[in-house]
CSV table of C-alpha atoms and ligand atoms in Angstrom, one decimal:
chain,number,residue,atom,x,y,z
D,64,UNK,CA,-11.7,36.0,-12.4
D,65,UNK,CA,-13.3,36.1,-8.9
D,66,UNK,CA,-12.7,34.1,-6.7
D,67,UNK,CA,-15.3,31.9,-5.0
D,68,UNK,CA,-15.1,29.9,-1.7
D,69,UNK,CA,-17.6,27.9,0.4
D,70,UNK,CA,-17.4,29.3,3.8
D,71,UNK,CA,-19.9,27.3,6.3
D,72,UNK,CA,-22.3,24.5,5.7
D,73,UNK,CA,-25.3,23.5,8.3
D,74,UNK,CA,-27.7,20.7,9.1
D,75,UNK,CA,-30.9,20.8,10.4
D,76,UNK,CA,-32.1,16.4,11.3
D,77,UNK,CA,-35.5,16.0,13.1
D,78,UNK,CA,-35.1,14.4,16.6
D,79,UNK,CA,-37.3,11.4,15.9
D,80,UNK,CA,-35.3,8.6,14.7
D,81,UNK,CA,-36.8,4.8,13.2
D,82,UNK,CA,-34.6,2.1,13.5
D,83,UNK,CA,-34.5,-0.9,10.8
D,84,UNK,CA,-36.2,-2.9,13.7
D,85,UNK,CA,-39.2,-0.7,14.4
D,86,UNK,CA,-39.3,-0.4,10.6
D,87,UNK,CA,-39.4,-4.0,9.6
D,88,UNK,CA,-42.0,-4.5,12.6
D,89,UNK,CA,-44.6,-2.1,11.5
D,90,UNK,CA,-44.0,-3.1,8.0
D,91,UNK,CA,-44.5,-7.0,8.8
D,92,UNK,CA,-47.8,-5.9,10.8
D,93,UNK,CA,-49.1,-4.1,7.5
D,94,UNK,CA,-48.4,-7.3,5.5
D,95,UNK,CA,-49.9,-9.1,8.1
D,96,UNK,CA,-53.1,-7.1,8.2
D,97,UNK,CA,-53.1,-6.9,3.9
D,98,UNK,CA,-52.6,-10.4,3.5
D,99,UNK,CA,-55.5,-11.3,6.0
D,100,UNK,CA,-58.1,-8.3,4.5
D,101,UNK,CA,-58.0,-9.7,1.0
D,102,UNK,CA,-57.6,-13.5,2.1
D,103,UNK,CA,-60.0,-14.5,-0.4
D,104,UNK,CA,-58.2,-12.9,-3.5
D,105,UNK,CA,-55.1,-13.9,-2.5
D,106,UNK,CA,-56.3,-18.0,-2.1
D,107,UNK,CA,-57.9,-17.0,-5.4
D,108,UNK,CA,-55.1,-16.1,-7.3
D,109,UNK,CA,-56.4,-13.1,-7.7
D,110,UNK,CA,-54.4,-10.8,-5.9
D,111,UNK,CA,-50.7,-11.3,-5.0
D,112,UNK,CA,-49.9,-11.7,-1.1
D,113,UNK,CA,-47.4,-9.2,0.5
D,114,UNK,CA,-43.8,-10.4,1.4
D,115,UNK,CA,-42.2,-9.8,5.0
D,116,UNK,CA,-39.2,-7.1,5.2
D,117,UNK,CA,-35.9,-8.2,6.9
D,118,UNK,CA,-33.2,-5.9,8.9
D,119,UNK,CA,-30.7,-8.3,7.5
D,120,UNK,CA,-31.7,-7.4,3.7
D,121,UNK,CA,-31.8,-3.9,4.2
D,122,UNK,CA,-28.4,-3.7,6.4
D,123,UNK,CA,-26.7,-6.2,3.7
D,124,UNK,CA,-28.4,-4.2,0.3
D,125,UNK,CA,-27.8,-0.8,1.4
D,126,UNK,CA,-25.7,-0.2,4.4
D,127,UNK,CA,-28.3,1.7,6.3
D,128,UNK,CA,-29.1,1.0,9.9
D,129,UNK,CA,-31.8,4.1,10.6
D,130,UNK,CA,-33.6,7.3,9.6
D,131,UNK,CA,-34.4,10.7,11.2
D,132,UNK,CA,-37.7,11.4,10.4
D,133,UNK,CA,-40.2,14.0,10.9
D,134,UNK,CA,-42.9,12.2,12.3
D,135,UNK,CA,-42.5,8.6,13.5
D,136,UNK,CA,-45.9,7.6,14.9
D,137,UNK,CA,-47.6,8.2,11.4
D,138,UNK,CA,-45.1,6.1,9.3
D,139,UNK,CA,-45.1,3.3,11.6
D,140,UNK,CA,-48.7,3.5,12.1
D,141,UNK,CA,-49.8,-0.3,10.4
D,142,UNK,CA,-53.2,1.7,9.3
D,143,UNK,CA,-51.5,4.5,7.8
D,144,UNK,CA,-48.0,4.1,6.7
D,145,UNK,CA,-47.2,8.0,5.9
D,146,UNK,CA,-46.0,10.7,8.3
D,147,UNK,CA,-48.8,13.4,10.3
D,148,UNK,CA,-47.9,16.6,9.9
D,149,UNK,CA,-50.1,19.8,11.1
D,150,UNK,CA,-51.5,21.7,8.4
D,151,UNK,CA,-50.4,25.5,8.9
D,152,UNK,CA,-51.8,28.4,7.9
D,153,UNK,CA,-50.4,30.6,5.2
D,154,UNK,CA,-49.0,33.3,7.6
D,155,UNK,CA,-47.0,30.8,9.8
D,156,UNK,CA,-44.0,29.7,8.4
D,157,UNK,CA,-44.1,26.6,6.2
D,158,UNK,CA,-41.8,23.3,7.2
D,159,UNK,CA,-39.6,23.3,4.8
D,160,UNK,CA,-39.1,26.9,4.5
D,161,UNK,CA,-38.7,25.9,8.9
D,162,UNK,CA,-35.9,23.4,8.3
D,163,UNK,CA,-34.4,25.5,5.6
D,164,UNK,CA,-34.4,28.3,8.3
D,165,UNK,CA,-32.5,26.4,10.8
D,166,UNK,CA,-30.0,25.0,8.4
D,167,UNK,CA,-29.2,28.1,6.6
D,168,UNK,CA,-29.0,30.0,10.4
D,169,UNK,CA,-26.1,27.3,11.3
D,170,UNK,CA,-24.3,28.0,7.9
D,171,UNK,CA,-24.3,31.5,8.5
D,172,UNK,CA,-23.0,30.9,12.3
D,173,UNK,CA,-20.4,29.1,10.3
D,174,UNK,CA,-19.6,31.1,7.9
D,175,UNK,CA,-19.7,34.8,10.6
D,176,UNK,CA,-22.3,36.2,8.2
D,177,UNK,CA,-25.9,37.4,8.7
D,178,UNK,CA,-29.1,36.7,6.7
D,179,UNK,CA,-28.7,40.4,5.7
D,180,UNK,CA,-25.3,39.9,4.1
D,181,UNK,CA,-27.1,36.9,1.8
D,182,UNK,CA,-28.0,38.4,-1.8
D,183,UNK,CA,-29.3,35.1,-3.5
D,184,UNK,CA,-31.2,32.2,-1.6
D,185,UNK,CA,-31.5,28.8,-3.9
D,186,UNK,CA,-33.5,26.2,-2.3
D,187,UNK,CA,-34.3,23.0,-4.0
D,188,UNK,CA,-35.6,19.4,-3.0
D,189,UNK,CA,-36.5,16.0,-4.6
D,190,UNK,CA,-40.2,17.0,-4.2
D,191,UNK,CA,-41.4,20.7,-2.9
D,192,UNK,CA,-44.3,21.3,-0.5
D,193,UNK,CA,-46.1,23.7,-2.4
D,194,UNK,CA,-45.8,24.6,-6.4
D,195,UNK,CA,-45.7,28.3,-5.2
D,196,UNK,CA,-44.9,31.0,-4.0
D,197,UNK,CA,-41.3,29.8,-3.8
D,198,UNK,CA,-40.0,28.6,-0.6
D,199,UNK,CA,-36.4,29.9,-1.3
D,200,UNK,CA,-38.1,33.2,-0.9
D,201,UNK,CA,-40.1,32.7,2.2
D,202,UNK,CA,-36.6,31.7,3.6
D,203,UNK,CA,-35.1,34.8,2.2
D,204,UNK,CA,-38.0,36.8,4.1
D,205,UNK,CA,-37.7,35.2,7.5
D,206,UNK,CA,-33.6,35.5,7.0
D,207,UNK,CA,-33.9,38.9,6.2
D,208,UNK,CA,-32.0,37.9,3.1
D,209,UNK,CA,-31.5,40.5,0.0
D,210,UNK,CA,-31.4,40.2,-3.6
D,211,UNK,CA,-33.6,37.0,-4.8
D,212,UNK,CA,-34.5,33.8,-4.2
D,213,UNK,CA,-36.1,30.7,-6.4
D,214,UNK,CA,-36.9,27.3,-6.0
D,215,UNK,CA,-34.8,24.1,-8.2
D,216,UNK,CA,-35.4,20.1,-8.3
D,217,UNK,CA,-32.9,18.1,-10.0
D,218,UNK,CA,-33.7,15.0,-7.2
D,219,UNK,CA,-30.5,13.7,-5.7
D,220,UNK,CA,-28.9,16.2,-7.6
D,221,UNK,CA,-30.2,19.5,-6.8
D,222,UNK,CA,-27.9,20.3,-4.2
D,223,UNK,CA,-24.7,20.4,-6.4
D,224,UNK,CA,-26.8,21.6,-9.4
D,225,UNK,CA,-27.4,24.8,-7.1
D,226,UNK,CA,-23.9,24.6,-5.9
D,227,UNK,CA,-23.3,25.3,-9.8
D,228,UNK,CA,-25.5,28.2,-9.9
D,229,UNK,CA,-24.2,29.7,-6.7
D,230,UNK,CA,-20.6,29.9,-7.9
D,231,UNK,CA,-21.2,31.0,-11.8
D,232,UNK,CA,-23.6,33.7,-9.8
D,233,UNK,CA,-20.8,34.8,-7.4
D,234,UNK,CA,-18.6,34.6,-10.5
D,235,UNK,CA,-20.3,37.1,-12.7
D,236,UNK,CA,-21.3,39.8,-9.7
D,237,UNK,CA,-25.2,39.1,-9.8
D,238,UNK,CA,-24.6,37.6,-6.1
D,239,UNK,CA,-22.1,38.2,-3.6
D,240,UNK,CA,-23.0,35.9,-1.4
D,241,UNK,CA,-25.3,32.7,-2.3
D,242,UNK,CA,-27.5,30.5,0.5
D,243,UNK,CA,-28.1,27.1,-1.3
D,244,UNK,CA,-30.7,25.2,1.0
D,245,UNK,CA,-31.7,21.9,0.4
D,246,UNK,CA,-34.6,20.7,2.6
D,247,UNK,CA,-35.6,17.0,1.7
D,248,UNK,CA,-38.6,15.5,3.7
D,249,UNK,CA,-38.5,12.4,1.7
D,250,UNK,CA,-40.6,10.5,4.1
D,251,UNK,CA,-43.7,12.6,2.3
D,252,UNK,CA,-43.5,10.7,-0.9
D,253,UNK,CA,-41.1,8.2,0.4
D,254,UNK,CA,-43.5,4.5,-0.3
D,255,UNK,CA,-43.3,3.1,3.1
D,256,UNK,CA,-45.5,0.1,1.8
D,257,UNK,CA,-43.2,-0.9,-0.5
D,258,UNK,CA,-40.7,-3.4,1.1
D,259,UNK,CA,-38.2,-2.8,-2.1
D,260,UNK,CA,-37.9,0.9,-1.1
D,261,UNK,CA,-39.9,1.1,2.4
D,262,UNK,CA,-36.3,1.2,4.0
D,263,UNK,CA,-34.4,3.8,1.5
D,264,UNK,CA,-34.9,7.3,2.6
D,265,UNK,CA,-35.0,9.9,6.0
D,266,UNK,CA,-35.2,13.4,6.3
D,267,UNK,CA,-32.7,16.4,6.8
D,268,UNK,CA,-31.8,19.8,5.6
D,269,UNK,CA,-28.5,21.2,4.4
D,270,UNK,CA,-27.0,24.9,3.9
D,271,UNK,CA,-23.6,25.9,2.0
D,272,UNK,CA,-23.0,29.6,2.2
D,273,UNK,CA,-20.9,30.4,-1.3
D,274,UNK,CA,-19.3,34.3,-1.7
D,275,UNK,CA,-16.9,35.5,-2.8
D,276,UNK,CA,-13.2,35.0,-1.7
D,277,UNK,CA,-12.6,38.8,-0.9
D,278,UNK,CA,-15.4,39.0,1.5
D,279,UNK,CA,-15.2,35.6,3.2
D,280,UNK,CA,-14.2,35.7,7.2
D,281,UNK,CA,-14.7,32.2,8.2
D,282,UNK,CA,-12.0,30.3,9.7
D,283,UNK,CA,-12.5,27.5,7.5
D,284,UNK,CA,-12.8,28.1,3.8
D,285,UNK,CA,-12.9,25.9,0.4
D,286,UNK,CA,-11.9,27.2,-2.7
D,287,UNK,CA,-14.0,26.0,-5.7
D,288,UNK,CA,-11.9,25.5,-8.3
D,289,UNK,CA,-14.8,23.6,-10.9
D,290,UNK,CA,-18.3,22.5,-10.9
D,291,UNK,CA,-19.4,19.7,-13.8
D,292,UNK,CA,-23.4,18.8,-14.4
D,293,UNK,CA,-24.7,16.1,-16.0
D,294,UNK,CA,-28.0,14.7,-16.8
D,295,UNK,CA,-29.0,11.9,-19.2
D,296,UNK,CA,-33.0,10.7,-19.3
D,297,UNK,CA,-34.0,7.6,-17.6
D,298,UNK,CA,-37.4,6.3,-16.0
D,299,UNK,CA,-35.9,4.0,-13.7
D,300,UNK,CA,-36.3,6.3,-10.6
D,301,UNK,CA,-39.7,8.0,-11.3
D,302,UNK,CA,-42.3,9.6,-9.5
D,303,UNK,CA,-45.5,10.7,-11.6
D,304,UNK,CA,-46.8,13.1,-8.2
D,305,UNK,CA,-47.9,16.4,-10.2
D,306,UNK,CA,-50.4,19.1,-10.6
D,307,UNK,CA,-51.9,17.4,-13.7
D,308,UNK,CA,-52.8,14.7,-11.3
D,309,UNK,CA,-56.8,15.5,-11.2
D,310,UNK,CA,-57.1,16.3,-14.2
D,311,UNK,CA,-55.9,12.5,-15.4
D,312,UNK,CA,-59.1,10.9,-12.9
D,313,UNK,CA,-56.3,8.7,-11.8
D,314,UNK,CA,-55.9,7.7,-8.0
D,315,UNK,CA,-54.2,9.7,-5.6
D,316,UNK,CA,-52.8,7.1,-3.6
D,317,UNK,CA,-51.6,4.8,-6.7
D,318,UNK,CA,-48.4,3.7,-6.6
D,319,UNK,CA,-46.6,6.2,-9.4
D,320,UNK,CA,-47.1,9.2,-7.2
D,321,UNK,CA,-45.1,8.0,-4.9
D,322,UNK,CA,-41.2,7.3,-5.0
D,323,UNK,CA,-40.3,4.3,-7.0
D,324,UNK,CA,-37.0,2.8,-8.5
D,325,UNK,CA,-35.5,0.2,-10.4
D,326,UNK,CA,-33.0,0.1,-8.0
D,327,UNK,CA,-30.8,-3.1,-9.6
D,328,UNK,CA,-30.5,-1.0,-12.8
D,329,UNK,CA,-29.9,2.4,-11.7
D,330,UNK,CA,-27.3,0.5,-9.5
D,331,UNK,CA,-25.5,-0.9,-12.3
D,332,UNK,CA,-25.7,2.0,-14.7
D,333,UNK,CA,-25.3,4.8,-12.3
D,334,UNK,CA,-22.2,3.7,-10.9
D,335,UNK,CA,-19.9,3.8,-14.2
D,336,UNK,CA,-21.5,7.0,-15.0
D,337,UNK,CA,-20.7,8.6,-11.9
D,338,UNK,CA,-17.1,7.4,-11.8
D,339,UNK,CA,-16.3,8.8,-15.4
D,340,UNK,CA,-17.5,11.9,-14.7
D,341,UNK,CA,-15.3,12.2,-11.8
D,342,UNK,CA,-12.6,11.0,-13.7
D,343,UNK,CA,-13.6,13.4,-16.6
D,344,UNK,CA,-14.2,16.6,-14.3
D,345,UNK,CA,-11.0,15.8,-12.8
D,346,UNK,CA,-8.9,15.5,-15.8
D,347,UNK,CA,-9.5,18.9,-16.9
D,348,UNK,CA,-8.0,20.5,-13.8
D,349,UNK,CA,-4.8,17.6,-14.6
D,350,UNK,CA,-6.0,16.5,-10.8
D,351,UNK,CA,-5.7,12.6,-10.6
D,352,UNK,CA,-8.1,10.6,-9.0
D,353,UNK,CA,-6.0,9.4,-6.1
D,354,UNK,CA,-4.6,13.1,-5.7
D,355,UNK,CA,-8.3,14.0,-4.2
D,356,UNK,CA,-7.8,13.6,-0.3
D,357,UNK,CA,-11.2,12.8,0.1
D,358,UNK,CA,-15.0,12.7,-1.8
D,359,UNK,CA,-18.2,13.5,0.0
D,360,UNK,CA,-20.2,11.2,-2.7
D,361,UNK,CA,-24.5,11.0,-2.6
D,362,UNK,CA,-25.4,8.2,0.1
D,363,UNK,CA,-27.8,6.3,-1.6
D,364,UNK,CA,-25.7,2.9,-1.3
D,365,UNK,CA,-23.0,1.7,1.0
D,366,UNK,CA,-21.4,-0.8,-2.1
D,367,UNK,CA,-22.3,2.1,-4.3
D,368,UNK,CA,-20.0,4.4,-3.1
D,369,UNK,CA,-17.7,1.2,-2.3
D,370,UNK,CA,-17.8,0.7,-6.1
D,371,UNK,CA,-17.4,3.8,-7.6
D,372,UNK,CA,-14.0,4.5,-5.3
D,373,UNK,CA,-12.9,1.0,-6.3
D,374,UNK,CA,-13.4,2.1,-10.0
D,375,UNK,CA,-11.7,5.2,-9.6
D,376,UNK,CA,-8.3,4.8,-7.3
D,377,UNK,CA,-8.2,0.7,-8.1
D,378,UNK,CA,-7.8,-0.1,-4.6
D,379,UNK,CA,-10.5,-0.7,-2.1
D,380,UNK,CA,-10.7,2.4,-0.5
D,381,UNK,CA,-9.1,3.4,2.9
D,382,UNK,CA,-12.4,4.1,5.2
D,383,UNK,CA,-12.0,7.6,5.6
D,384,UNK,CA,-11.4,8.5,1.5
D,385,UNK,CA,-15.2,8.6,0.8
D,386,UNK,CA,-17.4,8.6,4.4
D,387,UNK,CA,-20.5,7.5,4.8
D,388,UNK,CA,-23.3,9.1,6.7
D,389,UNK,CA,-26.0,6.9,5.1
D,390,UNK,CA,-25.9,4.3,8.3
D,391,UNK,CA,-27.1,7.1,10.4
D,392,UNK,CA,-29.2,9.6,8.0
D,393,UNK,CA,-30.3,6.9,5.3
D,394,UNK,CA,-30.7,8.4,1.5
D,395,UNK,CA,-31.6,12.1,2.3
D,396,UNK,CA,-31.6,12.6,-1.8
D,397,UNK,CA,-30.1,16.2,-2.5
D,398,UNK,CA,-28.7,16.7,0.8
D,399,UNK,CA,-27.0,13.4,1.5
D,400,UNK,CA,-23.6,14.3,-0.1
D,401,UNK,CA,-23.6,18.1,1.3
D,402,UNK,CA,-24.0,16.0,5.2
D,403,UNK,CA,-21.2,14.1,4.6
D,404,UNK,CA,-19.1,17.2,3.1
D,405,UNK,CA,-20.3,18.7,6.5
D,406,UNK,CA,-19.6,16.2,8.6
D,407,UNK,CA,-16.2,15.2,7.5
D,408,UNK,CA,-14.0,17.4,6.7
D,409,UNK,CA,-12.4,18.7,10.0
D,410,UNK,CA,-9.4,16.7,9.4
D,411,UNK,CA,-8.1,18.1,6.5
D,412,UNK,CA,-4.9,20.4,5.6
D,413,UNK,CA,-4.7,23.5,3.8
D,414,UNK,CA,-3.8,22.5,0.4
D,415,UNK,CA,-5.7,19.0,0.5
D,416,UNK,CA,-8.2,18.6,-2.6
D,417,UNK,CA,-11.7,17.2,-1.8
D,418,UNK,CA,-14.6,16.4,-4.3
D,419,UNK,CA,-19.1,16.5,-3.3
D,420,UNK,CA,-20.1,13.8,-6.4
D,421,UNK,CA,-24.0,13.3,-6.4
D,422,UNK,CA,-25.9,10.9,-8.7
D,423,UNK,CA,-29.6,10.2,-8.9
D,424,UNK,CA,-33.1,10.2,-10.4
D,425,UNK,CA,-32.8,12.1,-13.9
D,426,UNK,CA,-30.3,10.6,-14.3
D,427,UNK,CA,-28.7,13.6,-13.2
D,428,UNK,CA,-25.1,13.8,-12.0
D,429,UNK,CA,-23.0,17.2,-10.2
D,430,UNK,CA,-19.5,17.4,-8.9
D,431,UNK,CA,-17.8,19.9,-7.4
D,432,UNK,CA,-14.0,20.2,-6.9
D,433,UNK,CA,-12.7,21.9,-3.0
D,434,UNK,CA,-9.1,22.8,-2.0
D,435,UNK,CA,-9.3,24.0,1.4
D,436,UNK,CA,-7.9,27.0,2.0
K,627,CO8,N1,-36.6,-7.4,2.7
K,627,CO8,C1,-36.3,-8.6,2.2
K,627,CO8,N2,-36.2,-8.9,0.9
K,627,CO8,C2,-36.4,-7.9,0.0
K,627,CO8,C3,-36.6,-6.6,0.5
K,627,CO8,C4,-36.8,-6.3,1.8
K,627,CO8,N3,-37.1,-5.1,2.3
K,627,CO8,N4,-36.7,-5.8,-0.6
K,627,CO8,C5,-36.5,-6.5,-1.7
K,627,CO8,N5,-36.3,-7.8,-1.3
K,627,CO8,C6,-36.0,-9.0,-2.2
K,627,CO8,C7,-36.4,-8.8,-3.6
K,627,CO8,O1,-37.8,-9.0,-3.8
K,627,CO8,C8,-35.5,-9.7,-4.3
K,627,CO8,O2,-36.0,-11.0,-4.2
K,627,CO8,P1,-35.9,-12.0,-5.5
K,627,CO8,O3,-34.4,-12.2,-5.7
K,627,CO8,O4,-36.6,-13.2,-5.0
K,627,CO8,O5,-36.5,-11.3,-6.7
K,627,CO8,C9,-34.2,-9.7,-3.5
K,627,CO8,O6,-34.6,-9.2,-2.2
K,627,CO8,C10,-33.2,-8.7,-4.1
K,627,CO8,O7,-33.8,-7.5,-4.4
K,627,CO8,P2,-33.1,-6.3,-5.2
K,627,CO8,O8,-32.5,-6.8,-6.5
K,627,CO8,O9,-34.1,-5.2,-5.3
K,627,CO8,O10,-31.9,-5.9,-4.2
K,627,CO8,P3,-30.6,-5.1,-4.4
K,627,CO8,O11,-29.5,-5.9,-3.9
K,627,CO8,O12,-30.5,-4.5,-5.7
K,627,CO8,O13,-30.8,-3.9,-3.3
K,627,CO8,C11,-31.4,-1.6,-3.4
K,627,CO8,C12,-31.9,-3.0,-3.5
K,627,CO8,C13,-30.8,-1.4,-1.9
K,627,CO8,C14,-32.5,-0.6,-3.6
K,627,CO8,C15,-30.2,-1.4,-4.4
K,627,CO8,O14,-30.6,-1.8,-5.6
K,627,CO8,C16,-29.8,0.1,-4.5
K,627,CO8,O15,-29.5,0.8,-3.5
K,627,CO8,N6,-29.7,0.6,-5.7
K,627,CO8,C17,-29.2,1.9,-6.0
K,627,CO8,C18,-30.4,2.8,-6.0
K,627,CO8,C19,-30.1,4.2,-6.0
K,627,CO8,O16,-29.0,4.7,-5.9
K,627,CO8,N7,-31.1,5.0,-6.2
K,627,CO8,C20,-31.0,6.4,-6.2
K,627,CO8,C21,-32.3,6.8,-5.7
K,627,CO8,S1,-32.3,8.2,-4.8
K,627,CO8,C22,-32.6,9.5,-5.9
K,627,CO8,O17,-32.2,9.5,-7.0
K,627,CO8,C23,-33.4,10.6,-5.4
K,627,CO8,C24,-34.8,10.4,-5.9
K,627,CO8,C25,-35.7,11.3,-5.3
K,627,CO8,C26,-35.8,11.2,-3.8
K,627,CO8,C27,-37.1,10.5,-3.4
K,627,CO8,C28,-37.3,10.6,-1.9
K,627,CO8,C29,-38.5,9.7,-1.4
């Protein structure tokens, strides 16, 4: 059977940064502002009056201290709550397809390939800019990429759902060498006037380069040696945002096309899910859970992650056995395991096992098992 390695990864963060401070001060000044505009209703009883945000809450609930974002000004804008972005015209290049671009062009770097040695270019998010045509093909276009590109969403997921793809692609010859992009500009359909979620997400971008083992050149290389999907329906983290939209005569601004979560459940459910489908994925390559050196899990949740480690090697973990990049980046959905995967594996020996584990709306699950070459 072919072989198939990951040879370079890359990240593309905007330079504007929010810190839980600025966050919780623009947010207090919109609660501020709604509670005093519909006074009346609220004395009433009528209408229920906004509650404050707190740094403490979000730093204690999630573990997350700040966000990259693509615009700052617009989401902490009291009046408007929701990032400005320039429209563009159809023959400029379109943002995601942008961040995609410079993610993917740092993978490549990485990997000492070229967007002409690319035959395959799978580029999914938690929510897309545009139903079509696909952006995984503009990127293929301005990469001067080959073969064929398409467009994926499995939320939080997609990333190792595409890592999947990639590898059974390599695997059976349709591809020789597979760009998986995953640019997630969650502070679109992030709702920042929600204080149970206004603090969750930031954006980035992430690129894997995936090929086969016979052509790969990079210094650094990881063999897969499994991938393992999941998915199992739940509406606790739902977003109704869709083309049937104006057709329904409902809102476009009302809450349901936005992000939203049950986030106490999908905490409690999502964490023994995720932890025996490590176990399970593990067990079929005899690999026990405390032989893997290190996992790169989805940063949604600093005690999620704390929990799900617990569960699997019984121990608290040592710091550095699953990282965390979610202080720094926030939940970047799809791309949040794939940034940790990038940003810390350096240390690690030829021979050590690693596992990318990411969990999320569908309820969808992925893992992927690494040995590094
Ligand atoms: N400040 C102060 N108090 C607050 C705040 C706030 N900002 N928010 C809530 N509170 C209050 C609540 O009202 C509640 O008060 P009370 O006890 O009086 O009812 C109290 O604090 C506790 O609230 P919670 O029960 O909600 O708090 P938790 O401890 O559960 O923490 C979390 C909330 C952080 C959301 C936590 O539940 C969590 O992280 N859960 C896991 C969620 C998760 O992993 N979700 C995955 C989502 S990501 C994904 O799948 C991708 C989707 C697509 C991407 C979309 C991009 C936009």
């Amino acid at each position: 059977m072919t072989s198939v390695v990951i040879s370079g990864t890359g990240l593309y963060h905007p330079s504007q940064i929010i810190t839980n401070a600025e966050l919780v001060e623009s947010f207090n000044r919109y609660v501020e502002l709604y509670n005093a505009r519909h006074a009346d209703e609220i004395a009433a009883g009528t209408r229920e009056a906004l509650q404050p945000s707190s740094v403490e809450f979000i730093e204690k609930a999630s573990g997350i201290q700040r966000r990259y974002v693509m615009d700052k000004s617009g989401v902490l804008d009291p009046e408007r709550m929701v990032p400005r972005l320039a429209p563009r015209r159809d023959d400029e290049l379109s943002l995601m397809a942008e961040i995609g671009v410079a993610a993917a062009r740092a993978a490549l770097a990485q990997a000492g390939k070229e967007g002409k040695d690319v035959d395959a270019v799978l580029c999914g998010a938690s929510n897309m800019q545009r139903a079509y045509p696909a952006i995984a093909v503009e990127i293929q276009q301005a990469l001067g990429a080959g073969g064929y590109g398409f467009d994926m969403n499995v939320a939080c997921s997609t990333a190792t759902f595409a890592l999947e793809q990639a590898v059974n692609a390599v695997r059976a010859g349709s591809a020789r060498c597979v760009l998986v992009v995953n640019p997630e500009i969650t502070s679109g359909h992030q709702e920042w006037r929600d204080r149970d979620c206004h603090f969750i997400f930031g954006d980035a971008c992430t690129a894997i380069i995936v090929e086969r083992a016979d052509t790969a050149t990079a210094a650094e290389q990881w063999d897969v040696l499994g991938t393992k999907l999941a998915t199992q329906f739940s509406n606790n983290i739902r977003n109704n945002f869709g083309f049937l939209n104006r057709c329904e005569d409902t809102p476009a601004d009302a809450r349901d096309k936005t992000f939203r979560q049950e986030g106490r459940k999908v905490f409690k459910e999502v964490v023994p899910m995720a932890a025996a489908h490590i176990e399970n994925h593990l067990s079929t390559l005899k690999i026990e859970p405390t032989q893997v050196r290190r996992y790169w899990l989805h940063q949604a949740n600093q005690a999620m992650n704390q929990f799900v480690i617990r569960k699997l090697i019984g121990a608290d973990p040592a710091s550095d056995v699953a990282p965390l990049i979610l202080d720094e980046f926030a939940n970047t959905s799809s791309a949040g395991s794939i940034i940790a995967f990038h940003a810390h594996r350096a240390d690690l020996s030829t021979g050590d096992l690693g596992m990318i584990c990411s969990f999320g709306a569908g309820y969808s699950i992925g893992s992927v098992i690494l040995r590094k070459r």
